[in-house]
Amino acid sequence: MTTYEEFIQQNEDRDGIRFTWNVWPSSRLEAARLVVPLGCLYQPLKERPDLPPIQYDPVLCTRNACRAILNPLCQVDYRAKLWVCNFCFQRNPFPPQYAGITEQHQPAELIPMFSTLEYTITRAQCLPPIFLLVVDTCVDEEELGALKDSLQMSLSLLPPNALIGLITFGKMVQVHELGSEGCSKSYVFRGTKDLTSKQIQDMLGIGKFASPQQAPQQQGPPQARGPGGQPLPPANRFLQPVHKCDMSLTDLLGELQRDPWPVAQGKRPLRSTGVALSIAVGLLECAYPNTGARVMLFVGGPCSQGPGQVVNDDLRQPIRSHHDIHKDNAKYMKKAIKHYEALANRAAANGHAVDIYSCALDQTGLLEMKQCCNATGGHMVMGDSFNSSLFKQTFQRVFARDQKGEFKMAFNGTLEVKASRELKISGAIGPCVSLGTKGPSVSDTEIGLGGSCQWKFCTFNPNTSVALFFEVVNQHAAPIPQGGRGCVQFITQYQHSSGQRRVRVTTVARNWADATANLHHISAGFDQEAAAVLMARTVVFRAETDDGPDVLRWVDRMLIRLCQKFGEYNKDDPNSFRLAENFSLYPQFMYHLRRSQFLQVFNNSPDETSFYRHMLMREDLTQSLIMIQPILYSYSFNGPPEPVLLDTSSIQPDRILLMDTFFQILIFHGETIAQWRQLRYQEMPEYENFRQLLQAPVDDAQEILQTRFPMPRYIDTEQGGSQARFLLSKVNPSQTHNSMYAYGTEGGAPVLTDDVSLQVFMEHLKKLAVSSTA
Amino acid sequence: MNSQYMPQQPPQYGASPGSGFGPSQGGYAPQGPNKPAPNQSGFQQPPQMTGLQRGGPPPGLVRGNLPPSGSNISHSVPNGPSHGSPNVQGPHMQGMPIQSALANPGFGPANYHSPGGSPMGHPGSPSQPPPSGPPPMQPHPGSGPGAPPSPSPNQMTAQMAGMNIGGPPRVPTSNSGLPNVPNKAGMTPPASSPPNNYPGAINGGPPPAQGPPAERLPGKQYVNGSMGPPPISGGGPMPPHMAPHGGPPHGMGPSPHFGGPPQPGGMPSLSQGGMPPPPGGMMPPQNNLPPHPGGMPPPRGGMPPQGGMPPQGGMPPQGGMPPQGGMPPQGGMPPQGGMPPQGAMPPPGGMPSHGSMPPPPGTMGGMPPHGGPLQGNMPPPGRMPYPQPGVPPPVDTYQGSMSGPPSGPYGSQQNMGSAQVQGHNYSQPPQSHPSMQSQQARRLDPDQMPSPIQVMQDDQRNRSGIFYTNQKGQVPPLVTTNFVTQDQGNAGPHYIRSTMYNIPATIDMMKQTAVPFGLVLSPLARTADEEYPPPIVDMGELGPVRCIRCKAYMCPFMQFIDGGRRFHCLFCKATTEVPAEYFQHLDHTGQRVDRFERPELTFGTYEFVATKDYCRNNTFPKPPALIFLIDVSYNNIKSGMVHLLCKEMKEILKLLPNDAGAKQSVMRVGFITYNNTVHFYNIKGCLAQPQMMVVGDVQDMFMPLLEGFLCDPSESEAVIDSLMEQIPAMFADTRETETVLAPAIQAGLEALKASECAGKLLVFHSSLPIAEAPGKLKNRDERKLLATEKEKTVLAPQVNTYNNLGQDCVGAGCSVDLFVFNNSYIDIATIGQVCRLTGGEIFKYTYFQADLDGDRLIADIKNNISRPIAFDSIMRVRTSTGVRATDFYGHFFMSNTTDMELASIDCDKAVAVEIKHDDKLTEEDGVYVQVALLYTSCGGQRRLRVLNLSFKTCSQMADLYRSCDLDSIVNFFSKQVVFRLLESSPKQVKDSLVNRCAQMLACYRKNCASPSSAGQLILPECMKLLPLYVNCILKSDAVSGGSDMTIDDRSFVMQAVSIMDLPSSVVYFYPRLIPLHDIDVDSSDIPAPIRCTADKIRDEGVYLLENGVHMFLWIGLNVGMDWVQNVFGVHSAAQIDIDRTALPELDNPLSQRITSLVSTVRQQRHRSMRLTLVRQRDKLEMVFKHFLVEDRGFDGSASYVDFLCHMHKEIRNLLS
C-alpha cells in the first residue's frame, strides 16, 4: 500500500480535503485524548478541470432528516434498483431515469473516482453576478486617478451581462444612477446618519416593490426587460448590465472628483465608510436578496464620521493601536465593530459578499471592518496606494478566469456537511457564517462557528478552504466495530459565475480504530500539516476574542500534550525524546506560529493583524503553511537554488535568499553579492553568470507574484538594508547579539532579538514533555 | 394737496381760494367751490363743504318720468319699492343735468366738497330745484348754509369737505316711518326733505344720495357727453328711453308728480339713470306703484344700457337744465352754484360763500322741479327704508328682474345702492331723527362725494414737477402724482412716507386725533428716471461716523460744534467727537466747509460702504446667490410649467441684477428640483453634463455638494442649457403627486449656508405638501370659515415648521419667494410663513396652464430677479427723543424689538412702522427719523442705506390735519388690519378701524371744523377720501374675503397687502377703472380712469379694471361692432372668446393701442396680472363687479355712500 503521505496527497488532489487524522478513534474519550481535534481542511471549490459535467439533479436520500446524496460509497442493489444511504442506511429506490443502470453501466456518482462530483441544476434561474463598487473619494488626486483607472479597466474584465453599480463616498455618500443620459444622477446621503435598510430603500425609491421573496423572481435577467414591458426592477437604475452602461459608467468614473468638502489644517477628511457600506448592503438587500453579489469597497483612509467611525477627524488623535486596544483606549472601536458586524451579517444573510480594498499608508479601520470580509468571504486587500502594482495587480486578479474562461469565483454558496452517526459536527472556521441549521449531526460542543451543519459562503474561490471540526460521539463503552468506516459528505450549493446553480458533492470515508489498542494506527494517520493549519485557525479564532498570553499558553499546552501523547521518551529524560516522522515538523510549525504576526501583535497595527488573520482563515493548506512558516530559498554559484532552513545560519554573504511569507516576497542579497551588485558587475559582459544569479530569484519571485492573491509585497533588499528586517524577523534567531560572541559570526547574520530560538524552544519542549509533573 | 398748501398760505388762497381748488377742480366748478371757500372762510371750506342732499327728491322727478315708462315697469311692483332708488335716479338725473351743465366741472368741486357731499350735491341740485328746494334750500341753506358757511369756512380752512347728509333725517323717517312712513315721508319729505337736504344736505341726504348716485350713473353718462341726446330723449325720447330703461319710466312716474316739467329734463336723466327706474320704482310704490313695478323691471331689463344713454338723457336735463347749465357756464361761480347742487354740500356752503349761491338756487330754481323730485326722491328713500325692512327681498326681486337685462342689473344694483343708503338711513334714523326727521332717506349723489379720481388728477395737476426736500415737515405730493424728488436733506417720498408731517406735540393730542403716526418704508424703491440714485459714500477703514450714544449715522441733521471738533446728535442730543480723519473746519454759518462734497451731510438718502464690522463673522460677504427650486411633480409637469421655466431660463438668467457700474452680474445661480425627494444639480462649468444629486433624506435635509452648485451663469452656460433640457425630459413621465416643501426650502437654505452667502430662493411649487416629511400639511380647506369669527383657524399656520424654517432662513440671509401653481388647496397661510419671515412674497397662479399663463409667469420671474434688491439686511428706525418706533408690519423677522431682519427686500416691498410718543415734544425741535438699512448688495458689497426724514411738531390739530398723507394712512391701516386679523376677531378689527376712522374725523369736526350744524359731515381736505378708502379696506378681499374666495386666495392677498408699497396699495384698494371704448388711438397715455362704480359703466363701453392683483376687461354687450372687430376680430361682443387671457394682436391701430395699454398697465405693477375678459351679463361679471368698490358688495358690504353715511353717523355719535 502506498504511504499515508501519498494517500493524503491523493485525497487532497481528488477531494480537496485534508484530515488531521486519517484513522479515526472509535470513541469520544479517545478522540479527546488525541489533543489535536478530529477535523479537516476542505476546499469546496477546488479546481477539478477533469470533472465531468453533470447536467442533472443529484439523487437524494428520501429520509427527510438525511437527504444525503447518492455517492460511490453507497451500497447499490442493481437488480432491485435500490441504493442504501451510507449515512442513515435508508434503502432508496432509484428514480425512474436510473432504470437502465447496471454494474457495468454506472452513473458517474457511483464511480469511486468521482467521490467529488459537481451537478449543474439546469432548471434554476441564471443570474448574472452583481458588482457594486463603493469608492472612497477622500483621497488625493493621484490616488483617485489610479483608482479610477483600475475601475475603468475592470469594466472590461466583467462579463457583459454582469450587473454593476457605483456608490461613491466622502463626506456624503452618493449612489449613482447608471444609464441616465444627458445628466448624471446620483442619490446622496448624509455620511453621519445611520439609516435603516427601509429608510435607505425609501430614499432610493426602491423600497416600495416586492417583499424580499418576490424580488428575486422579479429581477429576472434584467436585460430581458425592455421599455414597455414589465416595470423594471426598482433598483434597475442603480445596477445595470455592464454592456448597457459601459460607456456612461466609464464617463462617470472619468468625471469622478475628489470629495470637494474642505479639509482644514490638522484634520482628516470626513469619510463616511460606515454609511456607504450600509447603503450598499441595503441596496443589494432590497434589490437582489439571496443572489450572488459583491460589494467592492475601496477605501483610502479611516472612516471618520458617522456610524462605523474608527477615528475622529482630528489628526492630533492617531488611530487606535494594539496598545490602545489593550488599554481599552479605543473609544470608537467597539461601536464600529458592532456596526460592521451587523452589516456583515445582513450581507451574509442575503448571500452578498463584501470586499475591502484598503490602500493607505495609515490604517483604515480593517480591524473594525474585518467581519465584513470574514463573514462573507469577501476579499480583504491591504496596500499602501491605489497607484501601486500591489493593488492594481491584485484587483485585476479578482477577476481571474479559469481555463474555461469563467471567473474563479462562486457566489452565494452553502456548504452542508453530513456525517455518519458516530460523528457530530462541532463547527467550522473559515470565511463563512453559520446558518444555524440544527440537525441530528450537530454537536453541542462548538469549535469556531458551530451549532449548525450548514454554512454560508457568500463568495469563495478555488483556494478557499474551511476548517471543519468533528466530534466522535461513541462512548468508550460501546466502541465501533473494527473495520467500520465513518463517512462525511460535503454538499456545496452555489451560484457559478456563469449564473448557473451548481451543487458539488464530496463524500469521504475513513476507518475507525480503537486508540487504546491500536494507537499506532491512528498516529500513523496523523497529518501534521493539516493539524498545524487547523490548530493555527483554532488559535487565531480564539485570539480574536481572547487575550494574547492566554492563547499562547494554550498553544504551548496543546503542543506539550501532543508530544507527551505521541512522543517516545523516557520519563524525565529530555534527551530520550523522539517524535515519529509524521509528527516531527509539528513543533516547528507551532514555534513559528507562536512567533508569527498572527499571534504576535508587536510591530503590527491592528489593521495588519486583521488582514493577516483574514488570509490565514481562508487560504488552502499549502498557502497557510507558508504563512505559518515562510519558505526560504537560497541562490548561489554553488548550485541550483535550494530551500534552506529559516534560520539565521542561512544568511550568508555570497548567497541570495528568496523568502516567501505569503504576504511578502523578499529577495535578500548577501553582503558580498550586494557589494558586487553595487559595483555593477552584472552589467559587465564577463560577469554574465552574476547577472543570471541576480536574475534567478527575481524570476522565481515573479512567478509567485503572478499567481498569488492578494499580490504579495515585493521587497528587494540586501544585508544591512532597512527592509532586511522582514527577513530577520522571520528567521529562527539561532544567532543573536547574545549568542554571536559565543559562536562567532561566520555562520550567518545575528539577529537583534530576545526571542528564543527554535533550539531553545525545542529543548524546553522536550523537557516539559518528558516531565512527569507536567 | 392744495389743502395742505392752503393752510400754509391761507392768504393766497383767500385771495384766490378758487385757485387752490381750481387746480384740483380743473377750473370748473372747482372754481366755484373755491370761490365759495373764499367766501366762507375765505378758504376752501365752502368747496369742502358740500351739502349732500339726497337725490331722493330728484327721483321724484324721475318718477315723473317714470310714469310714462311706468307702463313698462309694470313688471314688478316689488321692484317698485326697491326701485325707490330709481327715484333716486331721478335725482341723479337731475344731478346729472346739473352736472351736465355744471356737472363735469362741478364734479370736481363737488368732489372736493365731499364725496359724500357730491351725491348730496346731486340730489341737492336736483332736489333743490324740485323740492321747491329753492325755498327750502334757502332756509336750510340759511340755517344750514349759515351753519355750513361757518363750518364751511372752518372746513375750508381745514380743507374739509362737509357733507350734509340729508340721509340721517331721512333715516329717522325711514326708520320711524318704515315702509309706510317712508312712503309718506317720501311724499311729505319732499317738502321737508328739501329743507333738510339743504340745510344738512349732508344729512339724510347721503343715503338718498346713494340712490341718486345710482342715478348718477347717468351723470357719468353726462360725462360721456351723450348728455345731449338724453335730453332729447328726455323730452320725447324719455318715454321711449323710459321704456327701454324701464327703470326710468318708474322714475318718471314719480317724477311727473313732482316736477314733471323740470323733470322732463330730469326725466330723461332719470331714465338715463336707469337707476331712476328703481327709485322710480320706489316712487311708484308710493305714487305709481303699479306702473313702477311693472315699468321698473322692464326698464332695467333693457334700460340699463339705455340707462347709460339716459345719462345722456341726463344731458337733456341739462337741456332742461339749461338754466343750470347756463349757470355753470355763466360764471365759474354759477357753475359752482351749479356745483353746489353737485356737491349738494357746496350749495349750502358753497352757495352762501359764493354768494352767487342764489344763482345756484336760481339754477336750482331751474332745478326746483328736480328739487321736487328730490323730495320725491326722498320718499323713495323713504321707501328705501321699506325696502330695507323688506328691502332685501324687493331688491332681490329687482335683481331677479334686473338680472335679465344687463342694464337692468345695474339699475337694480343702483337701486340696491339706494336701498342700502336707506339702510343707512335706518341706522341713522335714530340719531338723525331728531334733527332730520322730515328728511327721509335721501340719496347722496355718488358723484358728489369726494372722488379719488378727481383728487388724484388735481394733485397731479398741482404738484407734479419737482419736489424739493429741503424743509422739514413737507407733505409730499400724492403717490399717484408724477413728480421728481430733489433730495435736499430729507429722503424722498419714494423711500419713506409718513402718515403725518406735523407731529402733535403731546401724547394727548395724538390720542385725541387718533391719527396714526406711521412710516411706510420702501428703502429700495426705484428712483425715477430723472432722479439720481443714492450716492455711495466710502469712508474706508474708518467706516460710517456715528453718534456715540444712539449710534445714529452721520446725516444732515448732525450739528457740528466746537469748531468742527464735535458734533451734536439731533436724535439723542449726545455730543460726539469727530474722528480726526473726518475733521473739517466750519464756515461762518457753523456749517462744515466740505458739506457739499459729502453726501451724508447734504442728502436725505445715501449709502455708506460698510466695513468688516458690519459683516457676518467680520468677513466681507460673497456675492449673493439665486436658487431656483422647482417642484417637478406631476402637476407642474402637466401644466407645462417646468417645461416653460426651463425653456425661458436662459433669458431669465440674463437679467440678474448688478451693482451700478458693474459690467455683469456677479450673482451666482443654483438649481434644485424636488418632488418627494430633493435634487441638487452640479452645474460646474467644466463638466460635460450636469450632475444631479438626489437627497432622499427629507427628514434631515443637507447639502450634498459643495462646489458646482452655485455657479456663474455665464461660465456654466452650456451646462445650464443642458440641464434645462434635461429637467423636463427627466421628469416627463413622473407620476409623483406627493411632494415635500419644507425640506426643499431647507435644501436651498443649506446650499446657501454651505456656500456662505446670502441669497434668494425662488420656489416653484404646485401642491399641498403631503409627503411624509417635515412640513407635511393636512388639508383644512374649510372656506366656510372665512369671514367668520373662526377664520383665524384657517388663516393662521397649522404647523410652525414653516415659521421655524423661516427664522432659520433669516438667520442665514436666505429669502424665499414662492411661486404657487396650485389646482387646489395649498395652505398659503402656512407655507407663506416662510415668505413672510424672510422678506419674500408669494406669486400665485391657480390652475396654471403654460400656454395661457406662461407669459405672466415669465414676466413675473424676470421682474422678480431683475429688480433692485438688498440681501441679508437689517433695518433699524432711529428717532429723535420723545418718539419711538414700536410696531412693525411687513415681511421680515424680528428677534428683538428694534431691528427688522430682512433676508431680502426689494423695490416693490414696503414695511410700515408705527411710531409712538414716549413723551411730550417741544415744538421748536421737530422730530427726526433715520432709517438705516444694512445690506449686501447684489454685487456682494456690504452697504448701509440711510434715509433721513424730519418733521415739524405742532400743537394745533389743524396743523396736523393739514399735513396728513392719506395714502400712507391707508397703507398703514391696511397692514395693521391684516396683521391684527390673525390676533383678534375680524369684527373687532373692522370695528376698531371704523371707530378709529370716525374718531379721526370726529376730532377734526370737533376741533377744527366747528361751528356747523351737527348734521353736516365735514371732512378734512387731506382726509376727505378716508371714508372711501377705509371702506375699501374693509371691503377688500384681504380683510373681508369670504367664502366666495378660497382660503388660499385670502391668505395670498393678506400677504400681498402686508408687503404692498404705496403705489400698489393705492390701486389695490381703489382699483383703476379705465374706459377703453373711446380711447384715443393716437395717444399713448393711459386714459383717465373713472370712478369704480357700476354707475359709470355703460353697455356700449369697454373698461379695463385693475388693482395690481387682478385685471379685468369688461365688455358691454352693446359695444360698437367696429371696436369689437378691431380688437377681437369678431363681429360682436357675444362672439368674443372669454376664456382667452390675452388680446389677439391684430393689425390695426386700435388693437395695437389696446394691447399696448394692457401691457403698459401690467408693467406698472410688480405682479403681472392675468387679464380676465368679462362680458356683460356673463357669470364672471359678478367677480368684476366685486371690484367696483364704490358699490355695494354682493356680500352686503357697504357701498361708498352707505359707508359715508355710516361714518357720518358714527361721527355724530362721537360728537354728541
CSV table of C-alpha atoms in Angstrom, one decimal, chain B residues 524 526 622-630 652-653 655-657 667-672 709-710 744-745 747-753 757-764 809-810 812-819 834-835 838-843 860-872 902-909 936-938 1059 1166:
chain,number,residue,atom,x,y,z
B,524,LEU,CA,-35.1,100.2,-2.1
B,526,ARG,CA,-36.8,102.5,-7.7
B,622,LYS,CA,-19.6,86.8,-1.1
B,623,PRO,CA,-22.0,87.9,-3.8
B,624,PRO,CA,-25.5,86.6,-3.1
B,625,ALA,CA,-26.9,83.7,-5.0
B,626,LEU,CA,-30.2,82.9,-6.6
B,627,ILE,CA,-31.5,79.4,-6.3
B,628,PHE,CA,-34.3,78.0,-8.3
B,629,LEU,CA,-36.3,75.3,-6.5
B,630,ILE,CA,-38.6,73.6,-9.0
B,652,ILE,CA,-34.2,84.9,-17.2
B,653,LEU,CA,-30.6,84.5,-16.2
B,655,LEU,CA,-31.5,89.6,-16.1
B,656,LEU,CA,-29.6,89.1,-12.9
B,657,PRO,CA,-29.1,92.4,-11.3
B,667,MET,CA,-24.6,86.7,-8.6
B,668,ARG,CA,-24.4,83.0,-8.9
B,669,VAL,CA,-27.3,80.7,-9.5
B,670,GLY,CA,-28.1,77.2,-8.5
B,671,PHE,CA,-30.9,74.7,-9.3
B,672,ILE,CA,-32.8,72.3,-7.2
B,709,PHE,CA,-23.9,74.0,-7.1
B,710,LEU,CA,-23.7,77.8,-7.3
B,744,ALA,CA,-36.8,71.6,-0.4
B,745,ILE,CA,-36.6,75.1,1.2
B,747,ALA,CA,-32.2,72.3,1.0
B,748,GLY,CA,-31.9,75.8,-0.6
B,749,LEU,CA,-31.1,77.2,2.8
B,750,GLU,CA,-28.4,74.6,3.4
B,751,ALA,CA,-27.0,75.3,0.0
B,752,LEU,CA,-26.6,79.0,0.8
B,753,LYS,CA,-25.2,78.2,4.2
B,757,CYS,CA,-23.5,83.6,1.0
B,758,ALA,CA,-26.9,85.3,1.3
B,759,GLY,CA,-29.4,84.9,-1.4
B,760,LYS,CA,-32.9,84.2,-2.5
B,761,LEU,CA,-34.8,81.1,-3.2
B,762,LEU,CA,-37.4,81.1,-6.0
B,763,VAL,CA,-39.6,78.2,-5.2
B,764,PHE,CA,-42.0,76.9,-7.9
B,809,CYS,CA,-33.6,81.3,6.7
B,810,VAL,CA,-33.4,84.8,8.0
B,812,ALA,CA,-28.6,82.8,7.0
B,813,GLY,CA,-29.7,85.7,4.9
B,814,CYS,CA,-31.9,83.4,2.8
B,815,SER,CA,-35.0,84.9,1.3
B,816,VAL,CA,-37.8,82.8,-0.1
B,817,ASP,CA,-40.3,83.7,-2.9
B,818,LEU,CA,-43.0,81.2,-3.5
B,819,PHE,CA,-44.4,80.8,-7.0
B,834,VAL,CA,-41.5,81.3,5.1
B,835,CYS,CA,-42.0,84.2,2.8
B,838,THR,CA,-37.8,86.1,5.1
B,839,GLY,CA,-38.9,89.2,3.3
B,840,GLY,CA,-40.2,87.1,0.4
B,841,GLU,CA,-43.5,87.1,-1.3
B,842,ILE,CA,-45.9,84.8,-3.0
B,843,PHE,CA,-46.9,84.7,-6.6
B,860,ASP,CA,-43.0,87.9,-13.0
B,861,ILE,CA,-39.9,85.9,-12.7
B,862,LYS,CA,-38.0,88.4,-14.8
B,863,ASN,CA,-39.2,91.2,-12.8
B,864,ASN,CA,-38.6,89.4,-9.6
B,865,ILE,CA,-34.9,88.7,-10.2
B,866,SER,CA,-34.1,91.9,-12.1
B,867,ARG,CA,-35.5,94.4,-9.7
B,868,PRO,CA,-33.3,96.2,-7.2
B,869,ILE,CA,-32.9,94.1,-4.2
B,870,ALA,CA,-30.9,94.0,-0.9
B,871,PHE,CA,-29.9,90.8,0.7
B,872,ASP,CA,-29.2,89.8,4.2
B,902,LEU,CA,-35.0,91.1,6.2
B,903,ALA,CA,-33.4,88.3,4.4
B,904,SER,CA,-34.1,90.4,1.4
B,905,ILE,CA,-36.1,93.5,0.5
B,906,ASP,CA,-36.7,94.8,-3.0
B,907,CYS,CA,-38.1,97.8,-4.6
B,908,ASP,CA,-41.7,96.5,-4.6
B,909,LYS,CA,-41.9,96.0,-0.9
B,936,THR,CA,-25.5,93.1,1.0
B,937,SER,CA,-25.9,94.4,-2.5
B,938,CYS,CA,-26.4,92.2,-5.4
B,1059,ILE,CA,-45.9,94.0,1.8
B,1166,HIS,CA,-44.9,94.3,-10.0
